[in-house]
Amino acid sequence: MILKSLSLLNYKNFDSKSFAFNDKINCIVGNNGIGKTNVLDAIYHLSFGKSYFNPVASQNIKHNEDFFVVNGEYLKDDKVEKIVVSLKRGQKKVIKRNAKIYEKFSDHIGFLPLVIISPADRDLIIEGSDTRRKFIDSVISQSDKSYLSHVINYNKVLAQRNALLKYFALNHTFNNDSLEVYNEQLTDYGTRIFEKRDAFLNEFIPIFKSRYDAISNGKEDVNLVYSSPLFEDTLDMLLKRAVNKDKALQYTSVGIHKDDLHFNIGEHPIKKFGSQGQQKSFLIALKLAQFDFIKKQNGVNPILLLDDIFDKLDEQRVAQIIKLVDDENFGQLFISDTHADRTEAAVKQVHQSYEVFKL
């Protein structure tokens, strides 16, 4: 799968900009604040229908404009695929594939598999469990449509159950039968999600450890530990036991929306006990493992975006990544950097064709 061309209209800081990309390596270089990351984010937008960096869709429209359009032309399975993501202020975002509008955005997820490695990934370490759950869900969803559907439905039912708990509190009433309807649905969707997450991590963790060993030369022992209340009991029983607590809190306090993924170095949290270099290596190994997993599941090389990676890592770790990428197992690669000379020197070590775009 190759992104052949990209055009942007009123997207972030761009009025109008077009690119014709190399099939292998593409380097987006220029000073800070000139829009390098925005180009990568536009490519991410085409795969996921949203920005990686800014969840507020309207804020991706250029200042003083009313809309944006991101247009990409791909070659996939020897067929041209044209994807357009557009948004007009005050209206719903639209995603089109070959001029046909998707009724559900979720139908598009996984069609153009992609992995991004960015300084913003540090949120996975420093932010709360919600960020790490989204990471798990994102990886699984790119190759499992039913999983994404279960997550969407679980979140809908969860919102409805929370609204009912608030209603009970406001009206000084309670009806267990009404609550039980939501309990059954949450248990159904939640159990399936838990089982998929558990199976995924059993397969994913060895891939991750292998990637970390390659980057760190096998010097450190790292691990991912999946934490979920469903290891202890069924979701139905957990919900029933927590009913009085939920009534007092006015929201659902147990369920797979409380799952977490612990990042450890040795036996300790990498957030507290890992150096900056170790944390960066951990995140890159995590994302390269994501690449490996998606490729295995989909049978397609995901597009790989490396945002500002040379500024964030020492030369030895960059060399390790370049070595990993110098391999036919990788598909199309996009790199952003402030220093054209540094980027070009690095990609020349890789025996692949490349193009440098100076913004």
Short mmCIF file of C-alpha atoms in Angstrom, two decimals:
data_model
loop_
_atom_site.label_atom_id
_atom_site.label_comp_id
_atom_site.label_asym_id
_atom_site.label_seq_id
_atom_site.Cartn_x
_atom_site.Cartn_y
_atom_site.Cartn_z
CA MET A 1 0.00 0.00 0.00
CA ILE A 2 1.47 3.33 -1.10
CA LEU A 3 0.34 6.95 -0.65
CA LYS A 4 1.09 8.37 -4.10
CA SER A 5 -0.04 11.96 -3.57
CA LEU A 6 -1.49 14.32 -0.96
CA SER A 7 -3.20 17.68 -1.35
CA LEU A 8 -4.23 20.04 1.44
CA LEU A 9 -6.69 22.92 1.34
CA ASN A 10 -7.11 25.23 4.36
CA TYR A 11 -5.63 22.51 6.57
CA LYS A 12 -4.02 23.90 9.74
CA ASN A 13 -1.33 26.36 8.53
CA PHE A 14 -1.60 25.46 4.81
CA ASP A 15 -3.63 27.47 2.29
CA SER A 16 -3.04 25.00 -0.51
CA LYS A 17 -0.25 22.44 -0.81
CA SER A 18 0.34 19.30 -2.88
CA PHE A 19 2.90 16.49 -2.66
CA ALA A 20 3.82 13.61 -4.99
CA PHE A 21 5.48 11.02 -2.75
CA ASN A 22 8.25 8.46 -3.16
CA ASP A 23 7.14 4.84 -2.79
CA LYS A 24 9.72 4.24 -0.04
CA ILE A 25 11.08 7.13 2.07
CA ASN A 26 9.79 10.70 2.26
CA CYS A 27 11.53 13.35 4.37
CA ILE A 28 9.59 16.48 5.32
CA VAL A 29 12.15 19.06 6.49
CA GLY A 30 12.05 22.69 7.58
CA ASN A 31 12.21 25.03 10.56
CA ASN A 32 10.03 24.61 13.64
CA GLY A 33 6.48 25.88 13.23
CA ILE A 34 6.47 25.63 9.44
CA GLY A 35 4.03 22.69 9.25
CA LYS A 36 6.11 19.50 9.02
CA THR A 37 4.05 17.70 11.66
CA ASN A 38 0.85 18.99 10.03
CA VAL A 39 1.74 17.10 6.83
CA LEU A 40 2.12 13.88 8.81
CA ASP A 41 -1.11 14.61 10.68
CA ALA A 42 -2.94 15.04 7.36
CA ILE A 43 -1.75 11.55 6.36
CA TYR A 44 -2.96 10.26 9.74
CA HIS A 45 -6.30 12.01 9.10
CA LEU A 46 -6.75 10.00 5.90
CA SER A 47 -6.38 6.72 7.79
CA PHE A 48 -8.40 7.51 10.92
CA GLY A 49 -10.68 10.39 9.94
CA LYS A 50 -9.28 12.51 12.76
CA SER A 51 -6.15 14.32 13.90
CA TYR A 52 -3.54 12.53 16.02
CA PHE A 53 -2.66 15.77 17.80
CA ASN A 54 -5.88 17.80 18.08
CA PRO A 55 -9.18 16.08 18.96
CA VAL A 56 -11.20 19.27 18.28
CA ALA A 57 -11.98 18.79 14.58
CA SER A 58 -12.81 22.44 13.82
CA GLN A 59 -9.40 23.55 15.11
CA ASN A 60 -7.79 21.79 12.13
CA ILE A 61 -9.38 24.36 9.82
CA LYS A 62 -7.00 27.20 8.91
CA HIS A 63 -7.69 30.45 10.77
CA ASN A 64 -10.29 32.68 9.12
CA GLU A 65 -11.43 29.90 6.75
CA ASP A 66 -14.68 27.94 6.77
CA PHE A 67 -13.52 24.45 5.79
CA PHE A 68 -10.60 22.12 5.18
CA VAL A 69 -10.06 19.33 2.65
CA VAL A 70 -7.41 16.59 2.81
CA ASN A 71 -7.14 14.52 -0.35
CA GLY A 72 -5.00 11.41 -0.75
CA GLU A 73 -4.46 9.02 -3.65
CA TYR A 74 -3.27 5.53 -2.74
CA LEU A 75 -2.21 2.44 -4.62
CA LYS A 76 -3.50 -0.62 -2.76
CA ASP A 77 -3.69 -4.15 -4.16
CA ASP A 78 -2.88 -2.71 -7.63
CA LYS A 79 -5.93 -0.47 -7.41
CA VAL A 80 -6.13 3.33 -7.11
CA GLU A 81 -8.01 4.44 -3.98
CA LYS A 82 -8.97 8.10 -3.55
CA ILE A 83 -9.71 9.20 0.01
CA VAL A 84 -11.03 12.63 0.95
CA VAL A 85 -11.58 13.96 4.48
CA SER A 86 -13.37 17.32 4.69
CA LEU A 87 -14.99 19.47 7.31
CA LYS A 88 -17.06 22.64 7.08
CA ARG A 89 -17.64 24.74 10.19
CA GLY A 90 -20.95 23.89 11.86
CA GLN A 91 -21.33 20.67 9.87
CA LYS A 92 -20.34 17.04 10.29
CA LYS A 93 -17.02 15.77 9.01
CA VAL A 94 -17.21 13.78 5.76
CA ILE A 95 -14.98 10.88 4.66
CA LYS A 96 -15.21 9.68 1.06
CA ARG A 97 -13.63 6.67 -0.59
CA ASN A 98 -13.65 6.91 -4.40
CA ALA A 99 -16.31 9.67 -4.21
CA LYS A 100 -18.63 7.55 -2.01
CA ILE A 101 -19.41 8.88 1.48
CA TYR A 102 -18.96 6.53 4.43
CA GLU A 103 -22.12 6.25 6.47
CA LYS A 104 -20.09 5.22 9.53
CA PHE A 105 -16.51 6.40 10.13
CA SER A 106 -15.79 3.06 11.81
CA ASP A 107 -16.20 1.33 8.41
CA HIS A 108 -13.05 3.14 7.23
CA ILE A 109 -10.82 2.21 10.18
CA GLY A 110 -8.25 -0.41 9.17
CA PHE A 111 -8.60 0.18 5.43
CA LEU A 112 -5.39 2.25 5.35
CA PRO A 113 -3.29 0.81 8.21
CA LEU A 114 -0.88 3.34 9.69
CA VAL A 115 1.47 3.71 12.67
CA ILE A 116 2.80 7.04 13.95
CA ILE A 117 5.81 7.54 16.24
CA SER A 118 5.80 11.03 17.76
CA PRO A 119 7.01 12.98 20.81
CA ALA A 120 3.30 13.17 21.74
CA ASP A 121 3.45 9.42 22.43
CA ARG A 122 4.92 10.29 25.83
CA ASP A 123 1.30 10.79 26.90
CA LEU A 124 1.07 6.98 26.96
CA ILE A 125 3.48 7.00 29.90
CA ILE A 126 2.54 10.18 31.77
CA GLU A 127 -1.24 10.38 31.24
CA GLY A 128 -4.02 8.28 32.78
CA SER A 129 -5.28 4.81 31.89
CA ASP A 130 -7.71 6.18 29.28
CA THR A 131 -4.76 7.00 26.96
CA ARG A 132 -3.37 3.47 27.19
CA ARG A 133 -6.80 1.87 26.64
CA LYS A 134 -7.19 3.96 23.50
CA PHE A 135 -3.83 2.66 22.31
CA ILE A 136 -4.93 -0.96 22.78
CA ASP A 137 -8.28 -0.28 21.11
CA SER A 138 -6.61 1.51 18.18
CA VAL A 139 -4.25 -1.40 17.45
CA ILE A 140 -6.94 -4.09 17.66
CA SER A 141 -9.50 -2.04 15.70
CA GLN A 142 -7.24 -1.72 12.65
CA SER A 143 -7.64 -5.43 12.02
CA ASP A 144 -10.89 -6.34 13.82
CA LYS A 145 -14.12 -4.57 12.81
CA SER A 146 -16.28 -6.42 15.35
CA TYR A 147 -14.01 -5.26 18.20
CA LEU A 148 -14.45 -1.61 17.24
CA SER A 149 -18.22 -2.14 17.09
CA HIS A 150 -18.20 -3.69 20.60
CA VAL A 151 -16.22 -0.73 22.00
CA ILE A 152 -18.59 1.82 20.43
CA ASN A 153 -21.65 -0.05 21.73
CA TYR A 154 -20.14 -0.53 25.21
CA ASN A 155 -19.47 3.21 25.49
CA LYS A 156 -23.05 4.03 24.40
CA VAL A 157 -24.56 1.70 27.01
CA LEU A 158 -22.15 3.01 29.66
CA ALA A 159 -23.31 6.58 28.96
CA GLN A 160 -26.94 5.46 29.21
CA ARG A 161 -26.34 3.64 32.51
CA ASN A 162 -24.55 6.71 33.92
CA ALA A 163 -27.46 8.94 32.83
CA LEU A 164 -29.89 6.57 34.60
CA LEU A 165 -27.83 6.70 37.82
CA LYS A 166 -27.94 10.52 37.69
CA TYR A 167 -31.71 10.38 37.09
CA PHE A 168 -32.15 8.16 40.17
CA ALA A 169 -30.17 10.62 42.31
CA LEU A 170 -31.99 13.70 41.05
CA ASN A 171 -35.42 12.13 41.57
CA HIS A 172 -34.63 10.27 44.80
CA THR A 173 -35.76 7.01 43.24
CA PHE A 174 -34.28 3.65 42.23
CA ASN A 175 -35.36 0.81 39.94
CA ASN A 176 -33.08 -2.22 39.87
CA ASP A 177 -34.88 -3.77 36.88
CA SER A 178 -34.05 -0.75 34.73
CA LEU A 179 -30.42 -0.89 35.81
CA GLU A 180 -30.27 -4.63 35.11
CA VAL A 181 -31.10 -4.03 31.43
CA TYR A 182 -27.89 -1.98 31.10
CA ASN A 183 -25.92 -4.43 33.25
CA GLU A 184 -26.72 -7.25 30.84
CA GLN A 185 -25.63 -5.23 27.80
CA LEU A 186 -22.43 -3.99 29.48
CA THR A 187 -21.60 -7.55 30.52
CA ASP A 188 -22.12 -8.83 26.98
CA TYR A 189 -19.99 -6.19 25.23
CA GLY A 190 -17.50 -5.81 28.09
CA THR A 191 -16.72 -9.53 28.33
CA ARG A 192 -16.03 -9.72 24.59
CA ILE A 193 -13.77 -6.65 24.76
CA PHE A 194 -11.88 -8.05 27.75
CA GLU A 195 -11.31 -11.40 26.02
CA LYS A 196 -10.06 -9.67 22.84
CA ARG A 197 -7.73 -7.38 24.81
CA ASP A 198 -6.31 -10.32 26.77
CA ALA A 199 -5.74 -12.43 23.63
CA PHE A 200 -4.19 -9.45 21.81
CA LEU A 201 -1.73 -8.69 24.60
CA ASN A 202 -0.68 -12.34 24.90
CA GLU A 203 0.40 -12.09 21.26
CA PHE A 204 1.62 -8.48 21.35
CA ILE A 205 3.87 -8.51 24.44
CA PRO A 206 6.51 -10.94 23.03
CA ILE A 207 6.69 -8.81 19.83
CA PHE A 208 7.15 -5.68 21.93
CA LYS A 209 9.90 -7.27 24.05
CA SER A 210 11.74 -8.38 20.92
CA ARG A 211 11.60 -4.86 19.47
CA TYR A 212 12.86 -3.32 22.72
CA ASP A 213 15.77 -5.79 22.84
CA ALA A 214 16.76 -4.75 19.31
CA ILE A 215 16.72 -1.02 20.17
CA SER A 216 18.46 -1.33 23.55
CA ASN A 217 20.84 -4.18 22.56
CA GLY A 218 19.16 -6.45 25.11
CA LYS A 219 20.42 -4.49 28.10
CA GLU A 220 17.12 -4.09 29.97
CA ASP A 221 14.13 -6.17 30.96
CA VAL A 222 10.79 -4.53 30.11
CA ASN A 223 7.19 -5.69 30.29
CA LEU A 224 3.56 -4.75 29.68
CA VAL A 225 1.06 -5.88 32.32
CA TYR A 226 -2.67 -5.88 31.57
CA SER A 227 -4.81 -4.91 34.55
CA SER A 228 -8.56 -5.56 34.50
CA PRO A 229 -11.16 -6.31 37.19
CA LEU A 230 -12.49 -9.07 34.92
CA PHE A 231 -9.50 -11.24 35.85
CA GLU A 232 -11.11 -11.44 39.32
CA ASP A 233 -14.80 -11.93 38.54
CA THR A 234 -17.50 -11.65 35.88
CA LEU A 235 -18.59 -8.13 34.92
CA ASP A 236 -22.17 -8.96 35.90
CA MET A 237 -21.12 -9.79 39.49
CA LEU A 238 -18.82 -6.74 39.67
CA LEU A 239 -21.69 -4.44 38.62
CA LYS A 240 -24.09 -5.98 41.14
CA ARG A 241 -21.60 -5.65 44.00
CA ALA A 242 -20.84 -2.02 43.13
CA VAL A 243 -24.48 -0.90 42.86
CA ASN A 244 -24.55 1.11 46.12
CA LYS A 245 -21.24 2.76 45.30
CA ASP A 246 -22.48 3.60 41.78
CA LYS A 247 -25.69 5.11 43.20
CA ALA A 248 -23.63 7.35 45.50
CA LEU A 249 -21.13 8.34 42.77
CA GLN A 250 -23.83 8.63 40.07
CA TYR A 251 -21.62 6.83 37.54
CA THR A 252 -20.44 3.28 36.77
CA SER A 253 -17.33 2.58 38.85
CA VAL A 254 -16.41 -0.88 37.51
CA GLY A 255 -15.98 -2.33 34.05
CA ILE A 256 -13.53 -2.61 31.17
CA HIS A 257 -13.51 1.21 30.96
CA LYS A 258 -11.27 1.00 34.05
CA ASP A 259 -8.71 -1.39 32.48
CA ASP A 260 -5.08 -0.29 32.35
CA LEU A 261 -1.81 -1.34 30.74
CA HIS A 262 1.19 -0.99 33.07
CA PHE A 263 4.56 -0.10 31.50
CA ASN A 264 7.38 -1.67 33.52
CA ILE A 265 11.17 -1.71 33.42
CA GLY A 266 12.38 -4.52 35.66
CA GLU A 267 9.59 -4.80 38.20
CA HIS A 268 8.98 -1.06 38.41
CA PRO A 269 6.93 1.56 36.52
CA ILE A 270 8.98 3.08 33.71
CA LYS A 271 7.27 6.43 34.43
CA LYS A 272 9.16 6.64 37.76
CA PHE A 273 12.22 4.46 37.25
CA GLY A 274 13.08 4.76 33.54
CA SER A 275 15.51 7.31 32.15
CA GLN A 276 14.36 9.59 29.31
CA GLY A 277 16.25 7.41 26.83
CA GLN A 278 14.67 4.24 28.22
CA GLN A 279 11.20 5.78 28.06
CA LYS A 280 11.74 6.84 24.44
CA SER A 281 13.04 3.40 23.50
CA PHE A 282 10.05 1.83 25.27
CA LEU A 283 7.60 3.92 23.25
CA ILE A 284 9.36 3.28 19.95
CA ALA A 285 9.39 -0.47 20.66
CA LEU A 286 5.68 -0.22 21.47
CA LYS A 287 4.94 1.45 18.14
CA LEU A 288 7.18 -0.87 16.09
CA ALA A 289 5.43 -3.82 17.74
CA GLN A 290 2.15 -2.19 16.70
CA PHE A 291 3.51 -2.09 13.14
CA ASP A 292 4.47 -5.79 13.28
CA PHE A 293 1.11 -6.85 14.73
CA ILE A 294 -1.00 -4.89 12.22
CA LYS A 295 1.10 -6.15 9.32
CA LYS A 296 0.65 -9.75 10.47
CA GLN A 297 -3.11 -9.35 10.93
CA ASN A 298 -3.81 -7.37 7.74
CA GLY A 299 -1.17 -8.79 5.42
CA VAL A 300 -0.28 -5.19 4.44
CA ASN A 301 2.69 -2.99 5.38
CA PRO A 302 1.22 -0.08 7.36
CA ILE A 303 2.43 3.40 6.46
CA LEU A 304 4.96 4.50 9.11
CA LEU A 305 5.18 8.14 10.23
CA LEU A 306 8.23 9.27 12.25
CA ASP A 307 7.55 12.73 13.65
CA ASP A 308 10.54 14.77 14.85
CA ILE A 309 12.30 11.58 15.88
CA PHE A 310 15.89 12.74 15.35
CA ASP A 311 15.52 15.63 17.81
CA LYS A 312 14.26 13.32 20.55
CA LEU A 313 16.78 10.45 20.48
CA ASP A 314 20.54 10.09 20.73
CA GLU A 315 22.45 9.06 17.60
CA GLN A 316 22.86 5.44 18.70
CA ARG A 317 19.12 4.91 19.10
CA VAL A 318 18.40 6.65 15.78
CA ALA A 319 20.95 4.36 14.12
CA GLN A 320 19.14 1.35 15.60
CA ILE A 321 15.82 2.54 14.16
CA ILE A 322 17.33 3.24 10.74
CA LYS A 323 18.80 -0.26 10.82
CA LEU A 324 15.37 -1.71 11.60
CA VAL A 325 13.81 0.26 8.75
CA ASP A 326 16.49 -0.83 6.25
CA ASP A 327 14.43 -3.87 5.46
CA GLU A 328 11.93 -4.90 2.81
CA ASN A 329 9.51 -5.73 5.63
CA PHE A 330 8.79 -2.03 5.95
CA GLY A 331 6.65 -0.25 3.41
CA GLN A 332 6.38 3.51 2.94
CA LEU A 333 8.06 5.78 5.47
CA PHE A 334 7.53 9.47 6.26
CA ILE A 335 10.04 11.37 8.41
CA SER A 336 9.84 14.96 9.67
CA ASP A 337 12.94 16.80 10.89
CA THR A 338 14.33 20.31 11.31
CA HIS A 339 17.74 19.49 9.77
CA ALA A 340 17.75 18.44 6.10
CA ASP A 341 21.43 17.42 6.19
CA ARG A 342 20.99 15.21 9.24
CA THR A 343 17.93 13.51 7.76
CA GLU A 344 19.54 12.94 4.38
CA ALA A 345 22.69 11.51 5.99
CA ALA A 346 20.53 9.08 7.98
CA VAL A 347 18.36 7.89 5.08
CA LYS A 348 21.42 7.43 2.84
CA GLN A 349 22.38 4.57 5.18
CA VAL A 350 19.18 2.85 4.07
CA HIS A 351 19.34 1.13 0.71
CA GLN A 352 16.00 2.51 -0.47
CA SER A 353 14.88 5.35 -2.74
CA TYR A 354 13.95 8.60 -1.00
CA GLU A 355 12.65 12.12 -1.59
CA VAL A 356 13.28 15.25 0.48
CA PHE A 357 10.55 17.91 0.70
CA LYS A 358 11.74 21.27 2.05
CA LEU A 359 8.96 23.41 3.51
#
